[in-house]
């Protein structure tokens, strides 16, 4: 049985994240609980009760630019029609690199190793807590997000240049000193110009899911960044507050 350990809900409004997750699980009760927890985190969730349905949903998303691709697959192993290991193997064979989190009642070492060998990224043994499940999902999404950031030597927006590999930033041609957290925040903003980020999403991306402080930390760092980047920090042109949601860049 799953232990019911739902993550704390956030009090401020949740943005619908662009992350789409496919949950492949044949046991309805478990499937519903997974969906509930993921939706509470603001993710968009699509479900499949068996391997074949999952495969056709994935192929549909691949071949259609009107449907966003999935950012993560949560995959049970014991499934009707096409089992989880075979589905995983097939996707990797087809060159699909979407992160896969395997859920399984099988706890033996060989199953775990086999799951990872066929190309899964992580493995969670039932029963598990919802808190741990969400933390694993976040970690996989975060890894993917950062690895998909453009590998350009410089991110440039108006008169700000950020050199990811050199951890260096210039504003209007002048070098500015940023703390590691300020740098990560700015890198994230510049990697996704005009995207609105909630404070919770920024905490997640920059501080990590284990961060225990509150979201005011984000506001404090934004203020510091504004002082270093903006011509007039009280009239920001780069780090814009989006009331009721969070922040965006530019
Ligand atoms: Ca099953």
Coordinates of N, CA and C and ligand atoms in Angstrom, one line a residue:
X1 N 0.8 -1.2 0.0 CA 0.0 0.0 0.0 C 0.9 1.3 0.0
X2 N 0.3 2.3 -0.6 CA 1.0 3.6 -0.5 C 0.7 4.2 0.8
X3 N 1.7 4.9 1.4 CA 1.4 5.6 2.6 C 1.0 7.0 2.1
X4 N 0.0 7.5 2.8 CA -0.6 8.8 2.4 C 0.2 9.9 3.1
X5 N 1.0 10.6 2.3 CA 1.9 11.6 2.8 C 1.9 12.7 1.8
X6 N 0.8 13.4 1.6 CA 0.7 14.4 0.6 C 1.6 15.6 0.9
X7 N 2.3 16.2 -0.2 CA 3.1 17.3 0.1 C 2.3 18.5 0.5
X8 N 2.9 19.4 1.2 CA 2.2 20.6 1.7 C 1.8 21.4 0.5
X9 N 0.6 22.0 0.5 CA 0.3 22.8 -0.6 C 0.7 24.2 -0.3
X10 N 1.0 25.0 -1.4 CA 1.5 26.3 -1.3 C 0.3 27.3 -1.2
X11 N 0.5 28.3 -0.4 CA -0.6 29.2 -0.1 C -0.8 30.2 -1.3
X12 N 0.3 30.5 -2.0 CA 0.1 31.5 -3.0 C -0.3 30.8 -4.3
X13 N -0.9 31.6 -5.3 CA -1.4 31.0 -6.5 C -0.4 30.2 -7.2
X14 N -0.8 29.1 -7.8 CA 0.1 28.2 -8.5 C 0.0 28.5 -10.0
X15 N 1.1 28.6 -10.7 CA 1.1 28.8 -12.1 C 0.9 27.4 -12.7
X16 N 0.3 27.3 -13.8 CA 0.3 26.0 -14.4 C 1.7 25.9 -15.1
X17 N 2.4 24.9 -14.7 CA 3.8 24.7 -15.2 C 3.7 24.2 -16.6
X18 N 4.8 24.4 -17.4 CA 4.7 23.9 -18.7 C 5.1 22.4 -18.7
X19 N 5.5 21.9 -17.5 CA 5.9 20.5 -17.5 C 4.7 19.5 -17.6
X20 N 4.8 18.6 -18.6 CA 3.8 17.6 -18.8 C 4.3 16.3 -18.4
X21 N 3.5 15.6 -17.6 CA 4.0 14.3 -17.1 C 3.0 13.2 -17.5
X22 N 3.6 12.1 -18.0 CA 2.7 10.9 -18.4 C 2.8 9.9 -17.2
X23 N 1.7 9.5 -16.6 CA 1.7 8.5 -15.6 C 1.1 7.2 -16.2
X24 N 1.9 6.2 -16.2 CA 1.5 4.9 -16.7 C 1.4 3.9 -15.5
X25 N 0.2 3.6 -15.2 CA -0.1 2.8 -14.0 C -1.4 2.1 -14.2
X26 N -1.5 0.8 -14.0 CA -2.8 0.1 -14.2 C -3.6 0.1 -12.9
X27 N -3.1 0.2 -11.8 CA -3.9 0.2 -10.6 C -4.5 1.6 -10.4
X28 N -5.9 1.6 -10.4 CA -6.6 2.9 -10.5 C -6.3 3.8 -9.3
X29 N -6.4 3.2 -8.1 CA -6.2 3.9 -6.9 C -4.8 4.6 -6.8
X30 N -3.8 3.9 -7.1 CA -2.5 4.4 -7.1 C -2.4 5.5 -8.2
X31 N -2.9 5.2 -9.4 CA -2.9 6.2 -10.4 C -3.5 7.5 -10.0
X32 N -4.7 7.4 -9.3 CA -5.4 8.7 -8.9 C -4.6 9.4 -7.9
X33 N -3.9 8.7 -7.0 CA -3.1 9.4 -6.0 C -1.9 10.1 -6.6
X34 N -1.3 9.4 -7.6 CA -0.1 10.1 -8.2 C -0.6 11.3 -9.0
X35 N -1.7 11.2 -9.7 CA -2.2 12.4 -10.4 C -2.5 13.5 -9.5
X36 N -3.2 13.2 -8.4 CA -3.5 14.2 -7.4 C -2.3 15.0 -6.9
X37 N -1.3 14.3 -6.5 CA -0.1 14.9 -6.0 C 0.6 15.7 -7.0
X38 N 0.7 15.2 -8.2 CA 1.4 15.9 -9.3 C 0.7 17.2 -9.7
X39 N -0.7 17.1 -9.7 CA -1.5 18.3 -10.1 C -1.4 19.3 -9.0
X40 N -1.3 18.9 -7.8 CA -1.1 19.8 -6.7 C 0.1 20.6 -6.8
X41 N 1.2 20.0 -7.4 CA 2.4 20.7 -7.7 C 2.4 21.6 -8.9
X42 N 1.2 21.6 -9.6 CA 1.1 22.5 -10.8 C 1.5 21.8 -12.1
X43 N 1.8 20.5 -12.1 CA 2.1 19.9 -13.3 C 0.9 19.5 -14.1
X44 N 1.0 19.4 -15.4 CA 0.0 18.9 -16.3 C 0.1 17.4 -16.4
X45 N -0.9 16.6 -16.1 CA -0.7 15.2 -16.0 C -1.6 14.5 -17.0
X46 N -1.1 13.5 -17.7 CA -1.9 12.7 -18.7 C -1.6 11.2 -18.2
X47 N -2.7 10.4 -18.2 CA -2.5 9.0 -17.7 C -2.8 8.0 -18.8
X48 N -2.1 6.8 -18.5 CA -2.4 5.7 -19.4 C -2.5 4.4 -18.5
X49 N -3.5 3.6 -18.7 CA -3.6 2.4 -17.8 C -2.8 1.2 -18.3
X50 N -2.2 1.3 -19.4 CA -1.4 0.1 -19.9 C -0.3 0.6 -20.8
X51 N 0.6 -0.2 -21.2 CA 1.8 0.1 -22.0 C 1.5 0.6 -23.4
X52 N 0.5 -0.1 -24.0 CA 0.2 0.3 -25.4 C -0.4 1.7 -25.5
X53 N -1.3 2.0 -24.6 CA -1.9 3.3 -24.6 C -0.8 4.4 -24.4
X54 N 0.1 4.1 -23.4 CA 1.2 5.0 -23.2 C 2.0 5.2 -24.5
X55 N 2.3 4.1 -25.2 CA 3.1 4.2 -26.4 C 2.4 5.1 -27.4
X56 N 1.1 4.9 -27.6 CA 0.4 5.7 -28.6 C 0.3 7.1 -28.2
X57 N 0.2 7.4 -26.9 CA 0.2 8.8 -26.5 C 1.5 9.5 -26.7
X58 N 2.6 8.7 -26.5 CA 3.9 9.3 -26.7 C 4.2 9.5 -28.2
X59 N 3.7 8.6 -29.0 CA 4.0 8.8 -30.5 C 3.1 9.9 -31.0
X60 N 1.9 10.1 -30.4 CA 1.1 11.2 -30.8 C 1.7 12.5 -30.5
X61 N 2.3 12.6 -29.3 CA 3.0 13.9 -28.9 C 4.3 14.1 -29.7
X62 N 5.0 13.1 -30.1 CA 6.2 13.2 -30.9 C 5.9 13.9 -32.3
X63 N 4.9 13.3 -32.9 CA 4.6 13.7 -34.3 C 3.7 14.8 -34.5
X64 N 3.4 15.6 -33.5 CA 2.4 16.7 -33.6 C 2.9 17.9 -32.9
X65 N 3.2 19.0 -33.6 CA 3.8 20.1 -32.9 C 2.7 20.9 -32.2
X66 N 1.4 20.6 -32.3 CA 0.4 21.2 -31.5 C 0.3 20.7 -30.1
X67 N 0.8 19.4 -30.0 CA 0.8 18.8 -28.6 C 2.2 18.9 -28.0
X68 N 2.3 19.4 -26.8 CA 3.6 19.5 -26.2 C 4.1 18.1 -25.9
X69 N 5.4 17.9 -26.0 CA 6.0 16.6 -25.7 C 6.0 16.4 -24.1
X70 N 6.1 15.2 -23.7 CA 6.2 15.0 -22.2 C 7.6 15.3 -21.7
X71 N 7.6 15.8 -20.5 CA 8.9 16.1 -19.8 C 9.3 15.0 -18.9
X72 N 8.4 14.1 -18.6 CA 8.7 13.0 -17.6 C 7.7 11.9 -17.8
X73 N 8.2 10.7 -17.7 CA 7.2 9.5 -17.6 C 7.4 8.8 -16.3
X74 N 6.3 8.6 -15.6 CA 6.2 7.9 -14.4 C 5.7 6.5 -14.8
X75 N 6.5 5.5 -14.7 CA 6.2 4.2 -15.3 C 6.2 3.0 -14.3
X76 N 5.0 2.4 -14.2 CA 4.9 1.2 -13.4 C 5.5 0.0 -14.3
X77 N 6.0 -1.0 -13.6 CA 6.6 -2.1 -14.4 C 5.7 -3.2 -14.8
X78 N 4.8 -3.6 -13.8 CA 3.9 -4.7 -14.1 C 2.6 -4.1 -14.7
X79 N 2.6 -4.1 -16.1 CA 1.5 -3.5 -16.8 C 0.9 -4.4 -17.8
X80 N -0.5 -4.3 -18.0 CA -1.0 -5.2 -19.1 C -0.5 -4.7 -20.5
X81 N -0.7 -5.6 -21.4 CA -0.3 -5.3 -22.9 C 1.2 -5.2 -23.1
X82 N 1.8 -4.1 -22.7 CA 3.2 -3.9 -22.9 C 3.8 -3.5 -21.6
X83 N 4.7 -4.3 -21.0 CA 5.1 -4.0 -19.7 C 6.1 -2.9 -19.6
X84 N 6.4 -2.4 -18.4 CA 7.2 -1.2 -18.3 C 8.6 -1.3 -18.8
X85 N 9.2 -2.4 -18.5 CA 10.6 -2.6 -19.0 C 10.7 -2.6 -20.5
X86 N 9.7 -3.3 -21.2 CA 9.7 -3.3 -22.6 C 9.4 -1.9 -23.2
X87 N 8.5 -1.2 -22.6 CA 8.2 0.2 -23.1 C 9.4 1.1 -23.0
X88 N 10.1 1.0 -21.8 CA 11.3 1.8 -21.6 C 12.4 1.4 -22.6
X89 N 12.6 0.2 -22.8 CA 13.6 -0.3 -23.8 C 13.3 0.2 -25.2
X90 N 12.0 0.1 -25.5 CA 11.5 0.5 -26.9 C 11.7 2.0 -27.1
X91 N 11.4 2.8 -26.1 CA 11.5 4.3 -26.2 C 13.0 4.6 -26.4
X92 N 13.9 4.0 -25.6 CA 15.3 4.4 -25.8 C 15.8 3.9 -27.1
X93 N 15.3 2.7 -27.6 CA 15.7 2.2 -28.9 C 15.3 3.2 -30.0
X94 N 14.1 3.8 -29.8 CA 13.7 4.8 -30.8 C 14.3 6.2 -30.6
X95 N 15.2 6.3 -29.7 CA 15.9 7.5 -29.5 C 15.2 8.6 -28.6
X96 N 14.1 8.1 -28.0 CA 13.3 9.0 -27.1 C 14.0 9.1 -25.8
X97 N 14.5 10.3 -25.4 CA 15.3 10.5 -24.2 C 14.6 11.1 -23.0
X98 N 13.2 11.1 -23.1 CA 12.5 11.7 -22.0 C 12.8 11.0 -20.7
X99 N 13.0 11.7 -19.6 CA 13.3 11.1 -18.3 C 12.2 10.1 -17.9
X100 N 12.6 9.0 -17.3 CA 11.7 7.9 -16.9 C 11.9 7.6 -15.4
X101 N 10.9 7.7 -14.6 CA 10.9 7.2 -13.2 C 10.1 6.0 -13.1
X102 N 10.8 4.9 -12.8 CA 10.1 3.6 -12.7 C 9.6 3.4 -11.3
X103 N 8.3 3.0 -11.2 CA 7.7 2.6 -9.9 C 7.5 1.1 -10.0
X104 N 7.9 0.5 -8.9 CA 7.7 -1.0 -9.0 C 7.6 -1.6 -7.6
X105 N 6.8 -2.7 -7.5 CA 6.7 -3.4 -6.3 C 7.9 -4.4 -6.1
X106 N 8.6 -4.5 -7.2 CA 9.8 -5.4 -7.2 C 10.9 -4.7 -6.5
X107 N 11.4 -5.2 -5.4 CA 12.5 -4.5 -4.7 C 13.8 -5.1 -4.9
X108 N 13.9 -6.2 -5.6 CA 15.2 -6.9 -5.6 C 16.2 -6.1 -6.4
X109 N 17.5 -6.3 -6.0 CA 18.6 -5.6 -6.7 C 18.6 -5.7 -8.2
X110 N 18.3 -7.0 -8.6 CA 18.4 -7.2 -10.1 C 17.3 -6.4 -10.9
X111 N 16.1 -6.3 -10.3 CA 15.1 -5.5 -10.9 C 15.5 -4.1 -11.0
X112 N 16.0 -3.6 -10.0 CA 16.5 -2.2 -9.9 C 17.5 -1.9 -11.0
X113 N 18.5 -2.8 -11.0 CA 19.6 -2.7 -12.0 C 19.1 -2.8 -13.4
X114 N 18.2 -3.8 -13.6 CA 17.6 -4.0 -15.0 C 16.8 -2.8 -15.4
X115 N 16.1 -2.2 -14.5 CA 15.3 -1.0 -14.8 C 16.2 0.1 -15.3
X116 N 17.3 0.3 -14.6 CA 18.3 1.4 -15.0 C 19.0 1.0 -16.2
X117 N 19.3 -0.3 -16.4 CA 20.0 -0.7 -17.6 C 19.2 -0.5 -18.9
X118 N 17.9 -0.7 -18.8 CA 17.1 -0.4 -20.0 C 16.8 1.0 -20.3
X119 N 17.4 1.9 -19.5 CA 17.4 3.3 -19.8 C 16.5 4.2 -18.9
X120 N 16.0 3.6 -17.8 CA 15.3 4.5 -16.9 C 16.2 5.4 -16.1
X121 N 15.8 6.5 -15.6 CA 16.7 7.4 -15.0 C 16.6 7.3 -13.4
X122 N 15.5 6.8 -12.9 CA 15.4 6.6 -11.5 C 14.4 5.5 -11.2
X123 N 14.4 5.0 -10.0 CA 13.6 3.8 -9.7 C 13.1 4.0 -8.2
X124 N 11.8 3.8 -8.1 CA 11.2 3.9 -6.7 C 10.4 2.7 -6.4
X125 N 10.7 2.1 -5.3 CA 10.0 0.8 -4.9 C 8.8 1.1 -4.1
X126 N 7.7 0.4 -4.4 CA 6.5 0.5 -3.7 C 6.6 -0.3 -2.4
X127 N 6.1 0.2 -1.3 CA 5.4 1.4 -1.0 C 6.4 2.6 -0.9
X128 N 6.0 3.8 -1.3 CA 6.8 4.9 -1.1 C 5.9 6.1 -0.6
X129 N 6.6 7.1 -0.1 CA 5.8 8.3 0.4 C 5.6 9.2 -0.8
X130 N 4.5 9.9 -0.8 CA 4.2 10.9 -1.9 C 5.3 12.0 -1.9
X131 N 5.7 12.3 -0.7 CA 6.8 13.4 -0.6 C 8.0 13.0 -1.3
X132 N 8.4 11.7 -1.2 CA 9.6 11.2 -1.9 C 9.4 11.2 -3.4
X133 N 8.2 10.7 -3.7 CA 7.8 10.6 -5.1 C 7.9 12.0 -5.8
X134 N 7.3 13.0 -5.2 CA 7.4 14.3 -5.7 C 8.8 14.9 -5.8
X135 N 9.6 14.6 -4.8 CA 11.0 15.1 -4.8 C 11.8 14.4 -5.9
X136 N 11.5 13.1 -6.2 CA 12.2 12.5 -7.3 C 11.8 13.0 -8.7
X137 N 10.5 13.3 -8.8 CA 10.0 13.9 -10.0 C 10.7 15.2 -10.3
X138 N 10.7 16.1 -9.2 CA 11.3 17.4 -9.4 C 12.7 17.3 -9.8
X139 N 13.4 16.4 -9.1 CA 14.9 16.3 -9.4 C 15.1 15.9 -10.9
X140 N 14.3 15.0 -11.4 CA 14.4 14.6 -12.8 C 14.0 15.7 -13.8
X141 N 13.0 16.4 -13.4 CA 12.6 17.6 -14.3 C 13.6 18.7 -14.3
X142 N 14.2 18.9 -13.1 CA 15.2 19.9 -13.0 C 16.5 19.6 -13.8
X143 N 16.9 18.3 -13.7 CA 18.1 17.9 -14.4 C 17.9 18.1 -15.9
X144 N 16.6 17.7 -16.4 CA 16.3 17.8 -17.8 C 16.3 19.3 -18.2
X145 N 15.7 20.1 -17.3 CA 15.6 21.5 -17.7 C 17.0 22.2 -17.8
X146 N 17.9 21.9 -16.9 CA 19.2 22.5 -17.0 C 20.0 22.0 -18.2
X147 N 19.8 20.7 -18.4 CA 20.6 20.1 -19.5 C 20.1 20.6 -20.9
X148 N 18.8 21.1 -20.9 CA 18.3 21.5 -22.1 C 18.5 23.0 -22.3
X149 N 19.1 23.7 -21.3 CA 19.5 25.1 -21.5 C 20.4 25.2 -22.7
X150 N 20.3 26.3 -23.5 CA 21.2 26.4 -24.6 C 22.7 26.4 -24.1
X151 N 23.5 25.6 -24.8 CA 24.9 25.5 -24.4 C 25.7 26.6 -25.2
X152 N 25.2 27.8 -25.2 CA 25.9 28.9 -25.8 C 27.0 29.4 -24.9
X153 N 28.1 29.9 -25.4 CA 29.1 30.5 -24.5 C 28.6 31.8 -23.8
X154 N 27.6 32.4 -24.4 CA 27.1 33.6 -23.7 C 25.6 33.8 -23.9
X155 N 24.9 34.1 -22.8 CA 23.5 34.5 -23.0 C 23.4 36.0 -23.0
X156 N 22.7 36.6 -24.0 CA 22.7 38.0 -24.1 C 21.3 38.5 -24.2
X157 N 20.9 39.5 -23.3 CA 19.7 40.2 -23.4 C 19.8 41.6 -23.2
X158 N 19.5 42.4 -24.2 CA 19.7 43.9 -24.2 C 21.2 44.1 -23.7
X159 N 21.4 44.8 -22.6 CA 22.8 45.1 -22.3 C 23.4 44.2 -21.2
X160 N 22.8 43.1 -21.0 CA 23.3 42.1 -20.0 C 23.9 40.9 -20.7
X161 N 25.1 40.6 -20.4 CA 25.8 39.4 -21.0 C 26.1 38.4 -19.8
X162 N 25.7 37.2 -20.0 CA 26.0 36.2 -19.0 C 26.8 35.0 -19.6
X163 N 28.0 34.7 -19.0 CA 28.8 33.7 -19.6 C 28.7 32.5 -18.7
X164 N 27.9 31.5 -19.0 CA 27.6 30.4 -18.1 C 28.9 29.6 -17.7
X165 N 29.7 29.3 -18.6 CA 30.9 28.5 -18.3 C 31.9 29.3 -17.4
X166 N 31.9 30.6 -17.6 CA 32.9 31.4 -16.8 C 32.3 32.0 -15.5
X167 N 30.9 31.8 -15.3 CA 30.2 32.3 -14.1 C 30.5 33.8 -14.0
X168 N 30.3 34.5 -15.1 CA 30.6 35.9 -15.2 C 29.5 36.7 -15.9
X169 N 29.2 37.9 -15.4 CA 28.2 38.7 -15.9 C 28.7 40.1 -16.1
X170 N 28.3 40.7 -17.3 CA 28.6 42.1 -17.5 C 27.3 42.8 -17.8
X171 N 27.2 44.0 -17.2 CA 26.0 44.9 -17.5 C 26.5 46.2 -18.0
X172 N 26.0 46.6 -19.2 CA 26.4 47.8 -19.9 C 28.0 47.8 -20.0
X173 N 28.5 46.6 -20.3 CA 30.0 46.5 -20.5 C 30.8 46.4 -19.2
X174 N 30.2 46.6 -18.1 CA 30.9 46.5 -16.8 C 30.7 45.2 -16.1
X175 N 31.8 44.7 -15.6 CA 31.7 43.4 -14.8 C 30.9 43.6 -13.5
X176 N 30.0 42.7 -13.2 CA 29.3 42.8 -11.9 C 29.5 41.5 -11.1
X177 N 29.7 41.7 -9.8 CA 29.9 40.5 -8.9 C 28.6 40.0 -8.4
X178 N 28.2 38.7 -8.8 CA 27.0 38.1 -8.3 C 27.4 37.0 -7.3
X179 N 26.5 36.7 -6.3 CA 26.7 35.5 -5.5 C 26.3 34.3 -6.3
X180 N 26.7 33.1 -5.9 CA 26.3 31.9 -6.7 C 24.7 31.8 -6.9
X181 N 24.0 32.2 -5.9 CA 22.5 32.1 -6.0 C 22.0 33.1 -7.0
X182 N 22.5 34.3 -6.9 CA 22.1 35.4 -7.8 C 22.4 35.0 -9.2
X183 N 23.6 34.4 -9.4 CA 24.0 34.0 -10.7 C 23.1 32.9 -11.3
X184 N 22.7 31.9 -10.5 CA 21.8 30.9 -10.9 C 20.4 31.4 -11.3
X185 N 20.0 32.4 -10.4 CA 18.7 33.0 -10.7 C 18.7 33.7 -12.1
X186 N 19.7 34.5 -12.3 CA 19.8 35.3 -13.5 C 20.0 34.3 -14.7
X187 N 20.8 33.3 -14.5 CA 20.9 32.3 -15.6 C 19.6 31.7 -16.0
X188 N 18.8 31.4 -15.0 CA 17.5 30.8 -15.3 C 16.6 31.8 -16.0
X189 N 16.5 33.0 -15.5 CA 15.7 34.0 -16.1 C 16.1 34.3 -17.6
X190 N 17.4 34.4 -17.8 CA 17.9 34.7 -19.1 C 17.7 33.5 -20.1
X191 N 17.7 32.3 -19.5 CA 17.5 31.1 -20.4 C 16.1 31.0 -20.9
X192 N 15.2 31.7 -20.1 CA 13.7 31.6 -20.5 C 13.1 33.0 -20.4
X193 N 13.6 33.9 -21.3 CA 13.1 35.3 -21.3 C 11.6 35.3 -21.4
X194 N 11.0 36.2 -20.6 CA 9.6 36.6 -20.5 C 8.7 35.5 -19.9
X195 N 9.3 34.3 -19.6 CA 8.5 33.3 -18.8 C 8.3 33.8 -17.4
X196 N 7.1 33.6 -16.9 CA 6.7 34.0 -15.6 C 7.0 32.9 -14.6
X197 N 7.8 33.1 -13.6 CA 8.2 32.1 -12.6 C 7.5 32.5 -11.3
X198 N 6.8 31.5 -10.6 CA 6.3 31.7 -9.3 C 7.5 31.6 -8.3
X199 N 7.3 32.1 -7.1 CA 8.4 32.0 -6.1 C 8.8 30.6 -5.8
X200 N 7.7 29.7 -5.8 CA 8.0 28.3 -5.5 C 8.8 27.7 -6.6
X201 N 8.5 28.0 -7.8 CA 9.3 27.4 -8.9 C 10.7 27.9 -8.9
X202 N 10.9 29.2 -8.5 CA 12.3 29.7 -8.4 C 13.1 29.0 -7.3
X203 N 12.4 28.8 -6.2 CA 13.0 28.1 -5.0 C 13.4 26.7 -5.5
X204 N 12.5 26.1 -6.2 CA 12.8 24.7 -6.7 C 14.0 24.6 -7.6
X205 N 14.0 25.6 -8.5 CA 15.1 25.5 -9.5 C 16.4 26.0 -9.0
X206 N 16.4 27.0 -8.1 CA 17.7 27.6 -7.7 C 18.2 27.0 -6.3
X207 N 17.2 26.8 -5.4 CA 17.6 26.4 -4.1 C 17.5 24.8 -3.9
X208 N 16.6 24.3 -4.7 CA 16.4 22.8 -4.7 C 15.2 22.5 -3.8
X209 N 14.6 21.3 -4.0 CA 13.4 20.9 -3.3 C 13.6 20.7 -1.8
X210 N 14.9 20.6 -1.3 CA 15.1 20.4 0.1 C 15.2 21.7 0.9
X211 N 15.1 22.8 0.2 CA 15.2 24.1 0.8 C 14.1 24.3 1.8
X212 N 14.4 24.7 3.1 CA 13.4 24.8 4.1 C 13.0 26.2 4.4
X213 N 13.7 27.2 3.9 CA 13.3 28.6 4.2 C 12.0 29.0 3.5
X214 N 11.6 30.2 3.6 CA 10.3 30.6 3.0 C 10.6 31.4 1.7
X215 N 9.5 31.7 1.0 CA 9.7 32.3 -0.4 C 10.1 33.7 -0.3
X216 N 10.2 34.3 0.9 CA 10.7 35.7 0.9 C 12.2 35.8 0.5
X217 N 12.8 34.6 0.7 CA 14.2 34.5 0.2 C 14.4 35.0 -1.2
X218 N 13.4 34.5 -2.0 CA 13.4 34.9 -3.5 C 13.3 36.4 -3.6
X219 N 12.4 37.0 -2.9 CA 12.2 38.5 -3.0 C 13.5 39.2 -2.6
X220 N 14.2 38.7 -1.6 CA 15.4 39.4 -1.1 C 16.5 39.3 -2.2
X221 N 16.6 38.1 -2.8 CA 17.6 37.9 -3.9 C 17.3 38.8 -5.2
X222 N 16.0 38.9 -5.4 CA 15.6 39.7 -6.6 C 16.0 41.1 -6.3
X223 N 15.7 41.6 -5.1 CA 16.1 43.0 -4.7 C 17.6 43.2 -4.9
X224 N 18.4 42.3 -4.4 CA 19.9 42.4 -4.6 C 20.3 42.4 -6.1
X225 N 19.6 41.5 -6.9 CA 19.9 41.4 -8.3 C 19.6 42.8 -9.0
X226 N 18.4 43.3 -8.6 CA 18.0 44.6 -9.2 C 19.0 45.7 -8.9
X227 N 19.5 45.7 -7.7 CA 20.5 46.7 -7.3 C 21.8 46.6 -8.2
X228 N 22.1 45.4 -8.6 CA 23.3 45.2 -9.4 C 23.0 45.3 -10.9
X229 N 21.8 45.1 -11.3 CA 21.6 45.1 -12.8 C 20.8 46.3 -13.3
X230 N 19.9 46.8 -12.5 CA 19.0 47.9 -13.0 C 19.6 49.3 -13.0
X231 N 19.3 50.1 -13.9 CA 19.7 51.5 -13.9 C 19.1 52.1 -12.7
X232 N 17.7 51.9 -12.5 CA 17.0 52.4 -11.4 C 16.3 51.3 -10.7
X233 N 16.8 50.7 -9.6 CA 16.2 49.5 -9.0 C 14.8 49.7 -8.6
X234 N 14.3 50.9 -8.4 CA 12.9 51.1 -8.0 C 12.0 51.1 -9.3
X235 N 12.6 51.3 -10.5 CA 11.8 51.2 -11.7 C 12.4 50.1 -12.6
X236 N 12.3 48.8 -12.2 CA 13.1 47.8 -12.9 C 12.7 47.6 -14.3
X237 N 13.7 47.4 -15.2 CA 13.4 47.1 -16.6 C 13.6 45.6 -16.9
X238 N 14.4 45.0 -16.1 CA 14.8 43.6 -16.4 C 14.0 42.6 -15.5
X239 N 14.1 42.8 -14.2 CA 13.4 41.8 -13.3 C 12.1 42.4 -12.9
X240 N 11.0 42.0 -13.7 CA 9.7 42.6 -13.5 C 8.9 41.7 -12.6
X241 N 8.2 42.4 -11.7 CA 7.2 41.8 -10.8 C 5.9 41.5 -11.5
X242 N 5.4 40.3 -11.5 CA 4.1 40.0 -12.1 C 3.2 39.8 -10.9
X243 N 2.3 40.8 -10.6 CA 1.5 40.7 -9.4 C 0.7 39.4 -9.3
X244 N 0.7 38.8 -8.1 CA -0.1 37.6 -7.9 C 0.5 36.4 -8.4
X245 N 1.6 36.5 -9.2 CA 2.3 35.3 -9.8 C 3.8 35.2 -9.4
X246 N 4.5 36.2 -9.6 CA 6.0 36.0 -9.3 C 6.8 37.1 -10.1
X247 N 7.8 36.5 -10.9 CA 8.7 37.4 -11.6 C 8.9 36.9 -13.0
X248 N 9.3 37.9 -13.9 CA 9.7 37.5 -15.2 C 10.9 38.4 -15.6
X249 N 11.6 37.9 -16.6 CA 12.8 38.7 -17.0 C 12.5 39.4 -18.4
X250 N 12.6 40.7 -18.4 CA 12.4 41.5 -19.6 C 11.0 41.6 -20.0
Ligands
LIG1 CA1 1.0 -2.7 -12.0

